[in-house]
Amino acid sequence: MNTATLSGELVVNGLRKWYHRKDQAPVHALENCSFRIEPGKLTVVMGTSGCGKSTLAYILSGYIKPDEGQVQMDGQPVQEPGPDRIMVFQETALWPWMTVTENIVFGPLARSGVSRKEVTHKALELLRKFGLSEFKDKYPGQLSGGMKRRAELAQALINSPKVMVLDEPFRGLDVMTRELMQEYYIKLFEETRLTTVFITSELEEAIFLADRILIMGNAPSRIVSTLEVDLPRPRTFDVLASERYLEIKKAALEVLYSQSMQSTD
């Protein structure tokens, strides 16, 4: 696929971020963090706990501003959240007093200028794609954890974003549900080639999903290593037994081990 014609390129230059908290020492989260997210690719950002992954996700999505540096999407500076960059958070974003369908259509309808009938039709199509048609009139409290995550993906996709930013979206799910969600998302990505930034702490998840893995160093963090994941697509869990998968895993573990040893010095 020729990515030169795709939208959703993110260019990150020299990000620096401090957190200043009352009666506490300031926390230096990011320092000189620079990289490029290629359009039409699934880029995984990973690193150890507390290295600044979520901070980076919030900056890419426009929810917080860096102290220095800039993010550009398709050549334009990112200054605030927008429907062209949708973030799926670690915590649920479903409103408990709304049905699944009402949650999904809320965003487009809130921006006005769209037909409720058209948006509802699109929502029902997304629910069908995610196997949730029978739950369209249920409330979030009536759904399993995996169902909630699928509904949140539909809630994001109905906005037709150019970039999806997912901040450890499958964290807290049991192993089987997590693997099912990985399969759901990888099939979705391979159908749409929607530019994706996927944040995770799980190496196996990173390699299974990614076209490229960006590994963050210890805080104050930056990208310390880039690994190309040239496993074939469409991708199934069979690749986890391949020699190439083991080579990529070994290379990633060496970087992660090096960062871990530095943090204990």
mmCIF file of C-alpha atoms in Angstrom:
data_model
loop_
_atom_site.group_PDB
_atom_site.id
_atom_site.type_symbol
_atom_site.label_atom_id
_atom_site.label_comp_id
_atom_site.label_asym_id
_atom_site.label_seq_id
_atom_site.Cartn_x
_atom_site.Cartn_y
_atom_site.Cartn_z
ATOM 1 C CA MET A 1 0.000 0.000 0.000
ATOM 2 C CA ASN A 2 1.249 3.466 -0.918
ATOM 3 C CA THR A 3 1.087 5.381 2.352
ATOM 4 C CA ALA A 4 2.092 8.642 0.650
ATOM 5 C CA THR A 5 -1.560 9.177 -0.362
ATOM 6 C CA LEU A 6 -3.005 8.358 3.069
ATOM 7 C CA SER A 7 -3.942 10.848 5.758
ATOM 8 C CA GLY A 8 -3.180 10.597 9.434
ATOM 9 C CA GLU A 9 0.571 11.217 9.527
ATOM 10 C CA LEU A 10 1.791 12.381 12.944
ATOM 11 C CA VAL A 11 5.158 14.090 13.294
ATOM 12 C CA VAL A 12 6.424 14.634 16.839
ATOM 13 C CA ASN A 13 9.313 17.027 17.439
ATOM 14 C CA GLY A 14 11.166 17.658 20.691
ATOM 15 C CA LEU A 15 8.381 17.059 23.192
ATOM 16 C CA ARG A 16 9.158 18.057 26.765
ATOM 17 C CA LYS A 17 6.676 17.708 29.609
ATOM 18 C CA TRP A 18 6.820 18.438 33.337
ATOM 19 C CA TYR A 19 4.064 17.915 35.897
ATOM 20 C CA HIS A 20 4.045 20.484 38.693
ATOM 21 C CA ARG A 21 2.121 19.418 41.794
ATOM 22 C CA LYS A 22 1.448 21.322 44.970
ATOM 23 C CA ASP A 23 3.792 20.405 47.828
ATOM 24 C CA GLN A 24 5.517 17.756 45.703
ATOM 25 C CA ALA A 25 8.635 17.650 43.604
ATOM 26 C CA PRO A 26 7.945 18.239 39.893
ATOM 27 C CA VAL A 27 7.781 15.127 37.698
ATOM 28 C CA HIS A 28 9.764 15.218 34.458
ATOM 29 C CA ALA A 29 7.778 12.950 32.108
ATOM 30 C CA LEU A 30 9.152 13.581 28.592
ATOM 31 C CA GLU A 31 12.415 15.037 27.293
ATOM 32 C CA ASN A 32 13.368 15.559 23.642
ATOM 33 C CA CYS A 33 10.804 13.008 22.448
ATOM 34 C CA SER A 34 10.702 12.911 18.642
ATOM 35 C CA PHE A 35 9.347 10.396 16.130
ATOM 36 C CA ARG A 36 6.992 9.946 13.155
ATOM 37 C CA ILE A 37 3.797 7.906 12.944
ATOM 38 C CA GLU A 38 3.436 6.662 9.394
ATOM 39 C CA PRO A 39 -0.079 6.953 7.915
ATOM 40 C CA GLY A 40 -1.943 3.709 7.340
ATOM 41 C CA LYS A 41 0.267 1.835 9.803
ATOM 42 C CA LEU A 42 -0.309 0.361 13.245
ATOM 43 C CA THR A 43 2.402 1.767 15.493
ATOM 44 C CA VAL A 44 2.748 0.406 19.008
ATOM 45 C CA VAL A 45 4.355 2.536 21.717
ATOM 46 C CA MET A 46 5.537 0.526 24.680
ATOM 47 C CA GLY A 47 7.731 0.816 27.722
ATOM 48 C CA THR A 48 7.856 0.095 31.409
ATOM 49 C CA SER A 49 5.239 1.365 33.862
ATOM 50 C CA GLY A 50 5.589 5.080 34.600
ATOM 51 C CA CYS A 51 7.725 5.887 31.565
ATOM 52 C CA GLY A 52 5.260 8.441 30.153
ATOM 53 C CA LYS A 53 3.234 6.380 27.663
ATOM 54 C CA SER A 54 -0.127 7.788 28.727
ATOM 55 C CA THR A 55 1.276 11.323 28.824
ATOM 56 C CA LEU A 56 2.389 10.879 25.238
ATOM 57 C CA ALA A 57 -1.037 9.517 24.228
ATOM 58 C CA TYR A 58 -2.786 12.533 25.776
ATOM 59 C CA ILE A 59 -0.438 14.928 23.952
ATOM 60 C CA LEU A 60 -0.997 13.179 20.598
ATOM 61 C CA SER A 61 -4.747 13.426 21.144
ATOM 62 C CA GLY A 62 -4.591 17.106 22.126
ATOM 63 C CA TYR A 63 -5.857 16.692 25.695
ATOM 64 C CA ILE A 64 -2.703 18.103 27.273
ATOM 65 C CA LYS A 65 -0.062 20.443 25.885
ATOM 66 C CA PRO A 66 3.681 19.856 26.015
ATOM 67 C CA ASP A 67 5.908 22.406 27.728
ATOM 68 C CA GLU A 68 8.104 22.387 24.641
ATOM 69 C CA GLY A 69 7.953 20.795 21.214
ATOM 70 C CA GLN A 70 5.098 20.190 18.816
ATOM 71 C CA VAL A 71 2.883 17.518 17.290
ATOM 72 C CA GLN A 72 1.718 17.950 13.709
ATOM 73 C CA MET A 73 -0.916 15.905 11.911
ATOM 74 C CA ASP A 74 -0.763 16.041 8.137
ATOM 75 C CA GLY A 75 1.348 19.172 8.455
ATOM 76 C CA GLN A 76 -0.987 21.039 10.830
ATOM 77 C CA PRO A 77 -0.192 21.634 14.522
ATOM 78 C CA VAL A 78 -2.197 19.655 17.074
ATOM 79 C CA GLN A 79 -3.518 22.166 19.609
ATOM 80 C CA GLU A 80 -6.661 20.571 21.007
ATOM 81 C CA PRO A 81 -8.763 17.396 20.796
ATOM 82 C CA GLY A 82 -10.713 16.849 17.613
ATOM 83 C CA PRO A 83 -12.774 14.199 15.805
ATOM 84 C CA ASP A 84 -9.859 13.563 13.438
ATOM 85 C CA ARG A 85 -7.889 12.056 16.382
ATOM 86 C CA ILE A 86 -9.994 9.831 18.602
ATOM 87 C CA MET A 87 -8.583 8.411 21.829
ATOM 88 C CA VAL A 88 -9.784 5.235 23.502
ATOM 89 C CA PHE A 89 -8.930 5.538 27.189
ATOM 90 C CA GLN A 90 -7.965 2.895 29.746
ATOM 91 C CA GLU A 91 -11.159 3.676 31.660
ATOM 92 C CA THR A 92 -14.579 3.220 30.101
ATOM 93 C CA ALA A 93 -15.961 6.186 28.172
ATOM 94 C CA LEU A 94 -19.518 4.854 28.049
ATOM 95 C CA TRP A 95 -22.181 6.835 29.894
ATOM 96 C CA PRO A 96 -24.018 4.394 32.190
ATOM 97 C CA TRP A 97 -27.412 6.111 31.821
ATOM 98 C CA MET A 98 -27.421 5.735 28.024
ATOM 99 C CA THR A 99 -28.024 2.609 25.977
ATOM 100 C CA VAL A 100 -25.226 1.267 23.800
ATOM 101 C CA THR A 101 -26.735 2.857 20.693
ATOM 102 C CA GLU A 102 -27.272 6.198 22.454
ATOM 103 C CA ASN A 103 -23.623 6.190 23.557
ATOM 104 C CA ILE A 104 -22.386 5.600 20.032
ATOM 105 C CA VAL A 105 -24.498 8.251 18.304
ATOM 106 C CA PHE A 106 -23.945 10.923 20.963
ATOM 107 C CA GLY A 107 -20.673 12.329 19.575
ATOM 108 C CA PRO A 108 -21.769 12.911 15.960
ATOM 109 C CA LEU A 109 -25.153 14.290 17.023
ATOM 110 C CA ALA A 110 -23.526 16.671 19.515
ATOM 111 C CA ARG A 111 -21.587 18.284 16.661
ATOM 112 C CA SER A 112 -24.870 18.908 14.788
ATOM 113 C CA GLY A 113 -25.278 19.123 11.044
ATOM 114 C CA VAL A 114 -25.890 15.394 10.689
ATOM 115 C CA SER A 115 -29.047 13.340 10.298
ATOM 116 C CA ARG A 116 -30.062 11.261 13.331
ATOM 117 C CA LYS A 117 -31.393 8.601 10.947
ATOM 118 C CA GLU A 118 -28.084 8.436 9.070
ATOM 119 C CA VAL A 119 -25.992 8.339 12.255
ATOM 120 C CA THR A 120 -28.201 5.673 13.823
ATOM 121 C CA HIS A 121 -27.908 3.544 10.684
ATOM 122 C CA LYS A 122 -24.126 3.831 10.843
ATOM 123 C CA ALA A 123 -24.146 2.982 14.553
ATOM 124 C CA LEU A 124 -26.193 -0.164 13.935
ATOM 125 C CA GLU A 125 -23.781 -1.211 11.174
ATOM 126 C CA LEU A 126 -20.844 -0.812 13.553
ATOM 127 C CA LEU A 127 -22.655 -2.784 16.245
ATOM 128 C CA ARG A 128 -23.233 -5.559 13.726
ATOM 129 C CA LYS A 129 -19.538 -5.538 12.796
ATOM 130 C CA PHE A 130 -18.572 -5.870 16.459
ATOM 131 C CA GLY A 131 -21.141 -8.564 17.230
ATOM 132 C CA LEU A 132 -23.245 -6.315 19.455
ATOM 133 C CA SER A 133 -26.502 -6.052 17.504
ATOM 134 C CA GLU A 134 -28.410 -7.952 20.183
ATOM 135 C CA PHE A 135 -27.145 -5.511 22.830
ATOM 136 C CA LYS A 136 -27.994 -2.236 21.088
ATOM 137 C CA ASP A 137 -30.665 -1.358 23.674
ATOM 138 C CA LYS A 138 -28.713 -2.579 26.715
ATOM 139 C CA TYR A 139 -26.948 -0.314 29.186
ATOM 140 C CA PRO A 140 -23.165 -0.475 29.819
ATOM 141 C CA GLY A 141 -23.710 -2.112 33.200
ATOM 142 C CA GLN A 142 -25.325 -5.055 31.399
ATOM 143 C CA LEU A 143 -22.250 -5.699 29.228
ATOM 144 C CA SER A 144 -19.110 -7.739 29.863
ATOM 145 C CA GLY A 145 -15.715 -6.053 29.839
ATOM 146 C CA GLY A 146 -14.992 -7.183 26.285
ATOM 147 C CA MET A 147 -18.377 -5.978 25.079
ATOM 148 C CA LYS A 148 -17.775 -2.560 26.618
ATOM 149 C CA ARG A 149 -14.436 -2.312 24.797
ATOM 150 C CA ARG A 150 -16.081 -3.247 21.491
ATOM 151 C CA ALA A 151 -18.796 -0.653 22.070
ATOM 152 C CA GLU A 152 -16.121 1.971 22.777
ATOM 153 C CA LEU A 153 -14.351 1.123 19.520
ATOM 154 C CA ALA A 154 -17.664 1.631 17.699
ATOM 155 C CA GLN A 155 -18.146 4.890 19.648
ATOM 156 C CA ALA A 156 -14.774 6.068 18.322
ATOM 157 C CA LEU A 157 -15.088 4.823 14.744
ATOM 158 C CA ILE A 158 -18.463 6.441 14.089
ATOM 159 C CA ASN A 159 -16.595 9.766 14.034
ATOM 160 C CA SER A 160 -14.561 8.599 10.996
ATOM 161 C CA PRO A 161 -11.227 9.653 12.538
ATOM 162 C CA LYS A 162 -7.963 9.829 10.637
ATOM 163 C CA VAL A 163 -6.019 8.573 13.660
ATOM 164 C CA MET A 164 -6.915 6.260 16.517
ATOM 165 C CA VAL A 165 -4.944 6.553 19.765
ATOM 166 C CA LEU A 166 -5.553 3.629 22.114
ATOM 167 C CA ASP A 167 -4.122 3.881 25.635
ATOM 168 C CA GLU A 168 -3.774 0.297 26.912
ATOM 169 C CA PRO A 169 -7.366 -0.394 25.848
ATOM 170 C CA PHE A 170 -7.367 -4.080 26.818
ATOM 171 C CA ARG A 171 -5.768 -3.640 30.220
ATOM 172 C CA GLY A 172 -7.631 -5.436 32.989
ATOM 173 C CA LEU A 173 -9.369 -7.933 30.702
ATOM 174 C CA ASP A 174 -8.876 -11.641 31.299
ATOM 175 C CA VAL A 175 -6.434 -13.424 28.988
ATOM 176 C CA MET A 176 -9.030 -14.973 26.684
ATOM 177 C CA THR A 177 -11.045 -11.744 26.321
ATOM 178 C CA ARG A 178 -7.852 -9.781 25.717
ATOM 179 C CA GLU A 179 -6.845 -12.107 22.883
ATOM 180 C CA LEU A 180 -10.319 -11.845 21.352
ATOM 181 C CA MET A 181 -10.094 -8.046 21.483
ATOM 182 C CA GLN A 182 -6.678 -8.158 19.830
ATOM 183 C CA GLU A 183 -8.197 -10.230 17.024
ATOM 184 C CA TYR A 184 -11.108 -7.794 16.694
ATOM 185 C CA TYR A 185 -8.820 -4.801 16.413
ATOM 186 C CA ILE A 186 -6.274 -6.344 14.073
ATOM 187 C CA LYS A 187 -9.032 -7.392 11.655
ATOM 188 C CA LEU A 188 -10.519 -3.904 11.848
ATOM 189 C CA PHE A 189 -7.139 -2.342 11.136
ATOM 190 C CA GLU A 190 -6.410 -4.655 8.218
ATOM 191 C CA GLU A 191 -9.796 -3.767 6.702
ATOM 192 C CA THR A 192 -9.468 0.005 7.122
ATOM 193 C CA ARG A 193 -5.712 0.722 7.406
ATOM 194 C CA LEU A 194 -6.681 3.443 9.849
ATOM 195 C CA THR A 195 -3.567 5.070 11.282
ATOM 196 C CA THR A 196 -3.282 3.676 14.795
ATOM 197 C CA VAL A 197 -1.136 4.513 17.815
ATOM 198 C CA PHE A 198 -1.521 1.658 20.284
ATOM 199 C CA ILE A 199 -0.097 2.037 23.801
ATOM 200 C CA THR A 200 0.739 -1.121 25.735
ATOM 201 C CA SER A 201 3.063 -2.588 28.346
ATOM 202 C CA GLU A 202 2.627 -6.127 26.970
ATOM 203 C CA LEU A 203 5.365 -7.230 24.585
ATOM 204 C CA GLU A 204 3.432 -10.138 23.043
ATOM 205 C CA GLU A 205 0.492 -7.828 22.319
ATOM 206 C CA ALA A 206 2.837 -5.253 20.789
ATOM 207 C CA ILE A 207 4.487 -7.697 18.392
ATOM 208 C CA PHE A 208 1.205 -9.361 17.389
ATOM 209 C CA LEU A 209 -0.450 -6.059 16.464
ATOM 210 C CA ALA A 210 2.301 -3.776 15.208
ATOM 211 C CA ASP A 211 3.841 -2.735 11.940
ATOM 212 C CA ARG A 212 6.388 -0.844 14.030
ATOM 213 C CA ILE A 213 7.203 -0.754 17.742
ATOM 214 C CA LEU A 214 8.518 2.397 19.411
ATOM 215 C CA ILE A 215 10.119 1.658 22.775
ATOM 216 C CA MET A 216 10.220 4.437 25.345
ATOM 217 C CA GLY A 217 13.063 4.792 27.808
ATOM 218 C CA ASN A 218 12.926 5.621 31.478
ATOM 219 C CA ALA A 219 11.438 8.948 32.565
ATOM 220 C CA PRO A 220 12.131 11.631 31.523
ATOM 221 C CA SER A 221 11.353 9.593 28.476
ATOM 222 C CA ARG A 222 11.983 9.587 24.763
ATOM 223 C CA ILE A 223 11.948 6.919 22.057
ATOM 224 C CA VAL A 224 15.094 4.838 22.556
ATOM 225 C CA SER A 225 14.500 2.126 19.946
ATOM 226 C CA THR A 226 12.387 1.474 16.840
ATOM 227 C CA LEU A 227 11.660 -2.095 15.756
ATOM 228 C CA GLU A 228 10.100 -2.968 12.411
ATOM 229 C CA VAL A 229 7.607 -5.829 12.680
ATOM 230 C CA ASP A 230 7.647 -7.450 9.259
ATOM 231 C CA LEU A 231 5.346 -10.340 10.109
ATOM 232 C CA PRO A 232 2.841 -11.128 7.327
ATOM 233 C CA ARG A 233 -0.688 -9.714 7.158
ATOM 234 C CA PRO A 234 -3.459 -10.792 7.465
ATOM 235 C CA ARG A 235 -2.021 -11.771 10.832
ATOM 236 C CA THR A 236 -3.141 -14.609 13.059
ATOM 237 C CA PHE A 237 -1.839 -15.963 16.348
ATOM 238 C CA ASP A 238 0.141 -18.558 14.366
ATOM 239 C CA VAL A 239 2.854 -15.918 13.917
ATOM 240 C CA LEU A 240 3.663 -16.192 17.646
ATOM 241 C CA ALA A 241 5.323 -19.528 16.890
ATOM 242 C CA SER A 242 7.403 -18.223 13.978
ATOM 243 C CA GLU A 243 11.158 -17.752 14.011
ATOM 244 C CA ARG A 244 10.812 -14.097 12.991
ATOM 245 C CA TYR A 245 8.466 -13.405 15.923
ATOM 246 C CA LEU A 246 11.068 -14.827 18.315
ATOM 247 C CA GLU A 247 13.799 -12.678 16.731
ATOM 248 C CA ILE A 248 11.742 -9.509 17.183
ATOM 249 C CA LYS A 249 10.862 -10.500 20.755
ATOM 250 C CA LYS A 250 14.538 -11.079 21.584
ATOM 251 C CA ALA A 251 15.519 -7.666 20.177
ATOM 252 C CA ALA A 252 12.757 -5.924 22.153
ATOM 253 C CA LEU A 253 13.631 -7.736 25.379
ATOM 254 C CA GLU A 254 17.254 -6.616 25.069
ATOM 255 C CA VAL A 255 16.163 -2.975 24.876
ATOM 256 C CA LEU A 256 13.654 -3.326 27.728
ATOM 257 C CA TYR A 257 16.209 -5.134 29.898
ATOM 258 C CA SER A 258 18.767 -2.407 29.258
ATOM 259 C CA GLN A 259 16.270 0.270 30.325
ATOM 260 C CA SER A 260 15.303 -1.740 33.396
ATOM 261 C CA MET A 261 18.934 -2.066 34.463
ATOM 262 C CA GLN A 262 19.481 1.681 34.032
ATOM 263 C CA SER A 263 16.510 2.435 36.287
ATOM 264 C CA THR A 264 18.071 0.416 39.107
ATOM 265 C CA ASP A 265 21.496 2.107 38.940
#
